[in-house]
Short mmCIF file of C-alpha atoms in Angstrom, two decimals:
data_model
loop_
_atom_site.label_atom_id
_atom_site.label_comp_id
_atom_site.label_asym_id
_atom_site.label_seq_id
_atom_site.Cartn_x
_atom_site.Cartn_y
_atom_site.Cartn_z
CA MET A 51 0.00 0.00 0.00
CA GLN A 52 1.66 3.21 -1.17
CA HIS A 53 0.93 6.81 -1.97
CA GLY A 54 0.56 7.70 -5.64
CA PRO A 55 4.01 9.08 -6.54
CA ALA A 56 5.87 6.03 -5.17
CA VAL A 57 3.61 3.67 -7.08
CA ARG A 58 3.99 5.67 -10.27
CA ARG A 59 7.81 5.69 -10.02
CA ARG A 60 7.97 1.95 -9.42
CA LYS A 61 5.51 1.09 -12.17
CA LEU A 62 7.24 3.43 -14.61
CA GLY A 63 10.63 1.95 -13.77
CA ALA A 64 9.43 -1.62 -14.17
CA GLU A 65 7.90 -0.84 -17.57
CA LEU A 66 11.05 0.95 -18.77
CA ARG A 67 13.15 -2.03 -17.66
CA ALA A 68 10.87 -4.40 -19.60
CA LEU A 69 11.12 -2.20 -22.71
CA ARG A 70 14.90 -2.07 -22.44
CA THR A 71 15.04 -5.85 -22.16
CA SER A 72 12.74 -6.22 -25.18
CA ALA A 73 15.09 -3.94 -27.12
CA GLY A 74 17.95 -6.32 -26.31
CA LEU A 75 19.96 -3.75 -24.36
CA THR A 76 21.80 -3.93 -21.06
CA SER A 77 21.45 -1.04 -18.64
CA GLY A 78 24.98 0.02 -19.52
CA GLU A 79 24.24 0.03 -23.25
CA ALA A 80 21.05 2.01 -22.67
CA ALA A 81 22.96 4.55 -20.59
CA ARG A 82 25.57 5.03 -23.32
CA LEU A 83 22.86 5.55 -25.94
CA VAL A 84 21.40 8.50 -24.03
CA GLY A 85 24.67 9.80 -22.58
CA TRP A 86 24.10 8.88 -18.94
CA HIS A 87 25.88 6.91 -16.26
CA GLN A 88 24.58 3.37 -15.79
CA SER A 89 23.58 4.13 -12.19
CA LYS A 90 20.97 6.65 -13.41
CA VAL A 91 19.24 4.02 -15.53
CA SER A 92 19.30 1.62 -12.57
CA ARG A 93 17.80 4.18 -10.18
CA ILE A 94 15.01 4.94 -12.65
CA GLU A 95 14.23 1.27 -13.22
CA THR A 96 14.06 0.47 -9.51
CA GLY A 97 11.91 3.53 -8.79
CA THR A 98 14.37 4.85 -6.21
CA SER A 99 14.58 8.24 -7.88
CA GLY A 100 12.25 10.45 -9.83
CA VAL A 101 12.58 10.88 -13.56
CA LYS A 102 11.85 13.86 -15.77
CA PRO A 103 9.46 13.44 -18.71
CA ALA A 104 12.27 14.52 -21.05
CA ASP A 105 14.41 11.62 -19.75
CA VAL A 106 11.58 9.16 -20.30
CA ARG A 107 11.24 10.41 -23.86
CA LEU A 108 14.97 9.83 -24.44
CA LEU A 109 14.72 6.25 -23.20
CA LEU A 110 11.61 5.49 -25.25
CA ASP A 111 13.34 6.80 -28.36
CA ALA A 112 16.44 4.74 -27.56
CA TYR A 113 14.28 1.62 -27.19
CA ALA A 114 12.43 2.42 -30.45
CA VAL A 115 9.02 2.41 -28.72
CA ALA A 116 6.50 3.47 -31.37
CA ASP A 117 3.25 2.63 -29.55
CA ARG A 118 1.80 6.11 -29.04
CA GLN A 119 -0.69 5.03 -26.39
CA LEU A 120 2.03 3.37 -24.33
CA ARG A 121 4.33 6.38 -24.73
CA GLU A 122 1.53 8.68 -23.60
CA LEU A 123 0.82 6.60 -20.51
CA LEU A 124 4.46 6.43 -19.47
CA MET A 125 4.85 10.17 -19.93
CA VAL A 126 1.88 10.73 -17.64
CA LEU A 127 3.43 8.43 -15.05
CA ALA A 128 6.57 10.56 -15.28
CA GLY A 129 4.49 13.41 -14.01
CA SER A 130 3.96 16.37 -16.26
CA GLU A 131 3.91 16.08 -20.02
CA ASP A 132 2.41 14.08 -22.82
CA SER A 133 4.38 12.33 -25.55
CA ASP A 134 4.70 15.60 -27.50
CA GLY A 135 6.05 17.51 -24.53
CA ARG A 136 2.85 19.45 -23.83
CA THR A 137 1.67 19.82 -20.26
CA HIS A 138 -1.68 18.26 -19.38
CA TRP A 139 -4.70 20.40 -18.54
CA TRP A 140 -4.69 19.68 -14.82
CA HIS A 141 -1.25 21.26 -14.37
CA ALA A 142 -2.92 24.65 -14.70
CA TYR A 143 -4.50 23.88 -11.31
CA ARG A 144 -1.31 22.91 -9.45
CA GLY A 145 -1.84 25.71 -6.92
CA VAL A 146 -5.34 24.48 -6.10
CA LEU A 147 -5.31 20.68 -6.34
CA PRO A 148 -3.47 18.55 -3.77
CA PRO A 149 -0.86 16.15 -5.23
CA THR A 150 -2.99 13.09 -4.47
CA TYR A 151 -5.86 14.49 -6.55
CA ARG A 152 -3.53 15.32 -9.44
CA ASP A 153 -2.18 11.76 -9.28
CA PHE A 154 -5.72 10.39 -9.47
CA ILE A 155 -6.59 12.61 -12.45
CA SER A 156 -3.42 11.61 -14.30
CA LEU A 157 -4.24 7.92 -13.95
CA GLU A 158 -7.89 8.49 -14.86
CA SER A 159 -6.87 10.41 -17.99
CA GLN A 160 -4.85 7.49 -19.38
CA ALA A 161 -6.79 4.47 -18.12
CA GLY A 162 -8.65 2.34 -20.62
CA ALA A 163 -11.21 1.23 -18.05
CA MET A 164 -12.36 2.25 -14.59
CA ARG A 165 -14.38 0.11 -12.20
CA THR A 166 -15.78 1.83 -9.14
CA LEU A 167 -17.95 1.08 -6.16
CA GLU A 168 -19.69 4.15 -4.75
CA THR A 169 -21.51 3.92 -1.43
CA THR A 170 -22.29 7.57 -0.63
CA VAL A 171 -22.20 9.91 -3.63
CA VAL A 172 -22.51 9.82 -7.41
CA PRO A 173 -19.17 9.13 -9.17
CA GLY A 174 -17.39 12.36 -10.09
CA LEU A 175 -17.44 11.51 -13.79
CA LEU A 176 -21.25 11.49 -13.75
CA GLN A 177 -22.01 14.48 -11.53
CA THR A 178 -23.95 17.51 -12.69
CA PRO A 179 -22.39 20.93 -11.99
CA GLU A 180 -24.92 21.67 -9.22
CA TYR A 181 -24.41 18.29 -7.55
CA ALA A 182 -20.62 18.60 -7.81
CA ARG A 183 -20.81 22.01 -6.17
CA ALA A 184 -22.98 20.77 -3.31
CA VAL A 185 -20.74 17.73 -2.67
CA THR A 186 -17.54 19.78 -2.77
CA LYS A 187 -18.95 22.45 -0.48
CA ALA A 188 -20.02 19.81 2.06
CA ALA A 189 -16.72 17.92 1.89
CA VAL A 190 -14.47 20.96 2.33
CA GLU A 191 -16.05 23.46 4.69
CA GLY A 192 -15.23 27.15 4.51
CA LEU A 193 -14.07 27.17 0.88
CA PRO A 194 -13.97 30.64 -0.71
CA GLU A 195 -16.37 30.90 -3.64
CA ASP A 196 -13.60 31.30 -6.23
CA ARG A 197 -11.83 28.14 -5.07
CA LEU A 198 -15.12 26.26 -4.97
CA ASP A 199 -15.77 27.37 -8.56
CA THR A 200 -12.34 26.09 -9.56
CA LEU A 201 -12.81 22.67 -7.96
CA VAL A 202 -16.16 22.24 -9.69
CA GLU A 203 -14.53 23.29 -12.96
CA VAL A 204 -11.91 20.57 -12.51
CA ARG A 205 -14.57 17.97 -11.70
CA LEU A 206 -16.40 18.77 -14.93
CA ALA A 207 -13.18 18.84 -16.98
CA ARG A 208 -12.42 15.31 -15.78
CA GLN A 209 -15.62 14.11 -17.48
CA ASP A 210 -14.03 14.63 -20.90
CA VAL A 211 -12.50 11.14 -20.59
CA LEU A 212 -15.97 9.73 -21.32
CA ARG A 213 -16.04 11.68 -24.58
CA ALA A 214 -12.48 10.93 -25.66
CA ASP A 215 -11.55 8.76 -28.63
CA PRO A 216 -11.51 6.05 -27.46
CA PRO A 217 -13.56 6.87 -24.35
CA LEU A 218 -12.86 5.57 -20.88
CA GLU A 219 -14.94 2.45 -20.21
CA LEU A 220 -16.71 3.13 -16.91
CA SER A 221 -18.33 0.38 -14.85
CA ALA A 222 -19.95 1.61 -11.65
CA VAL A 223 -21.85 -0.14 -8.89
CA LEU A 224 -23.91 2.35 -6.88
CA ASP A 225 -25.31 1.54 -3.47
CA GLU A 226 -28.97 2.56 -3.27
CA ALA A 227 -27.94 5.14 -0.67
CA VAL A 228 -26.28 7.12 -3.46
CA LEU A 229 -29.67 7.59 -5.08
CA ARG A 230 -31.57 8.25 -1.85
CA ARG A 231 -29.20 10.78 -0.26
CA GLU A 232 -30.55 14.21 -1.10
CA VAL A 233 -27.55 16.33 -2.07
CA GLY A 234 -28.11 20.02 -2.75
CA GLY A 235 -31.89 19.89 -2.35
CA PRO A 236 -34.72 18.21 -4.30
CA GLY A 237 -34.14 20.11 -7.55
CA VAL A 238 -30.42 19.35 -7.69
CA MET A 239 -31.02 15.69 -6.86
CA SER A 240 -33.76 15.36 -9.45
CA ARG A 241 -31.49 16.67 -12.20
CA GLN A 242 -28.67 14.43 -11.00
CA LEU A 243 -30.83 11.33 -11.23
CA GLU A 244 -31.87 12.33 -14.73
CA ARG A 245 -28.17 12.67 -15.61
CA LEU A 246 -27.56 9.13 -14.35
CA VAL A 247 -30.34 7.84 -16.58
CA GLU A 248 -28.72 9.56 -19.56
CA ALA A 249 -25.30 8.17 -18.63
CA ALA A 250 -26.62 4.64 -18.19
CA ARG A 251 -27.64 4.65 -21.86
CA LEU A 252 -24.11 5.45 -23.09
CA PRO A 253 -22.29 2.45 -24.61
CA GLN A 254 -19.11 3.22 -22.63
CA VAL A 255 -20.94 3.35 -19.28
CA ARG A 256 -22.26 0.37 -17.32
CA LEU A 257 -24.28 1.35 -14.23
CA GLN A 258 -25.65 -1.11 -11.70
CA VAL A 259 -27.56 -0.38 -8.52
CA LEU A 260 -27.04 -2.43 -5.37
CA PRO A 261 -30.43 -2.14 -3.63
CA PHE A 262 -30.91 -2.09 0.13
CA ALA A 263 -32.71 -5.41 -0.29
CA ALA A 264 -29.36 -7.02 -1.16
CA GLY A 265 -28.44 -6.71 2.50
CA ALA A 266 -24.83 -6.69 3.72
CA HIS A 267 -22.25 -7.03 0.99
CA ILE A 268 -18.51 -7.03 0.47
CA GLY A 269 -18.57 -3.32 -0.37
CA VAL A 270 -19.68 -2.22 3.10
CA THR A 271 -16.02 -1.53 3.95
CA GLY A 272 -16.07 1.46 1.61
CA PRO A 273 -15.74 2.73 -1.96
CA PHE A 274 -12.82 1.91 -4.24
CA VAL A 275 -11.62 2.43 -7.80
CA ILE A 276 -9.76 0.01 -10.07
CA PHE A 277 -7.90 1.56 -12.99
CA SER A 278 -6.98 -0.71 -15.91
CA PHE A 279 -4.70 0.23 -18.78
CA SER A 280 -5.07 -1.21 -22.24
CA SER A 281 -1.34 -0.88 -22.96
CA THR A 282 -0.26 -3.18 -20.14
CA SER A 283 -2.01 -4.86 -17.21
CA ASP A 284 1.14 -4.45 -15.13
CA LEU A 285 0.14 -0.82 -14.56
CA ASP A 286 -3.32 -1.60 -13.15
CA VAL A 287 -3.91 -0.14 -9.68
CA VAL A 288 -6.57 0.07 -6.95
CA VAL A 289 -7.23 3.46 -5.35
CA LEU A 290 -8.73 3.90 -1.90
CA ASP A 291 -9.79 7.41 -0.95
CA HIS A 292 -9.51 8.77 2.57
CA LEU A 293 -10.35 12.15 4.03
CA THR A 294 -6.83 13.56 3.72
CA SER A 295 -5.10 11.23 1.26
CA SER A 296 -5.43 8.42 -1.26
CA LEU A 297 -3.76 5.03 -1.03
CA TYR A 298 -2.71 2.93 -4.01
CA LEU A 299 -2.61 -0.87 -4.01
CA GLU A 300 -0.55 -2.41 -6.77
CA ARG A 301 0.29 -5.97 -5.73
CA LYS A 302 -1.21 -8.68 -7.90
CA GLU A 303 -2.96 -10.23 -4.90
CA ASP A 304 -4.55 -6.87 -4.04
CA LEU A 305 -5.72 -6.36 -7.61
CA GLN A 306 -7.14 -9.88 -7.68
CA ALA A 307 -8.95 -9.41 -4.36
CA TYR A 308 -10.58 -6.15 -5.41
CA THR A 309 -11.40 -7.47 -8.88
CA GLU A 310 -13.15 -10.47 -7.32
CA ALA A 311 -14.96 -8.14 -4.91
CA PHE A 312 -16.17 -5.97 -7.77
CA ASN A 313 -17.32 -9.02 -9.73
CA ALA A 314 -19.28 -10.18 -6.68
CA LEU A 315 -20.88 -6.75 -6.31
CA GLN A 316 -21.94 -6.79 -9.95
CA PHE A 317 -23.43 -10.25 -9.47
CA HIS A 318 -25.56 -9.16 -6.49
CA ALA A 319 -26.52 -5.80 -8.01
CA LEU A 320 -29.44 -5.25 -10.36
CA SER A 321 -28.75 -5.79 -14.04
CA PRO A 322 -27.91 -2.65 -16.06
CA GLU A 323 -31.41 -2.72 -17.56
CA ASP A 324 -33.15 -3.12 -14.19
CA SER A 325 -30.82 -0.53 -12.70
CA LEU A 326 -31.85 1.97 -15.37
CA ASP A 327 -35.50 1.37 -14.49
CA PHE A 328 -34.68 1.67 -10.78
CA ILE A 329 -32.89 5.01 -11.25
CA ALA A 330 -35.68 6.31 -13.48
CA GLY A 331 -38.27 5.24 -10.91
CA THR A 332 -36.33 6.95 -8.12
CA ALA A 333 -36.10 10.11 -10.22
CA ALA A 334 -39.83 10.06 -10.87
CA GLY A 335 -40.52 9.85 -7.16
CA ALA A 336 -37.92 12.44 -6.17
#
């Protein structure tokens, strides 16, 4: 269990080591190709030191890595730029967003799929502006209006991943409490439920409701997110959110445990079709 930056460094290093091996190079040969000392390559590959995006680009060029999607992902893991050297949109908010939130956004932006259990609020990628504002205001008391506006702006900007080409594949299991908890007042909640109905009809979104009637379930311990990457499964990670930080689980046994938990939740939840009817019915009675 690690914080985001440590996980990113280790995953990035392991992937760079695998690419070097595939290119048939020793660490010493790779170092000579880019004009470094061998120890720098070793530190990067073991995740013991940070690495600049420009250095990652040098190594990827040296290893003749042409897969643009993989290059993009590794550049994001390096921390600041895409494969063309341009900074990502969330870096404009460095003074506002905590590092753990930026780490989460960077992973979300490059993931091929996201599986999430939500037990209290609507997933951020599916929130309306009014709902996002009400949730943020409740979660962080005493926020000045301008900062609150900025955080809502970031939440909405994140939703672009669902409209990307290709879009993020989102699978979400929502506890019934998510639909019943009135956030922001009746009008805000009514519009939010309508938004969920719209989202449930999108081909890249799979929504399932876990009704109260299902009783106790494996998700009672709290919400979680599983990010999966189409380029390589070795970069998959589980994210657990806490009040002041996020924790990242990367071991294969952790990934397997949370994947099995999510599969069990999907099994006990209503089908996507029945869930759509359930959400629509809740909206009609809101």
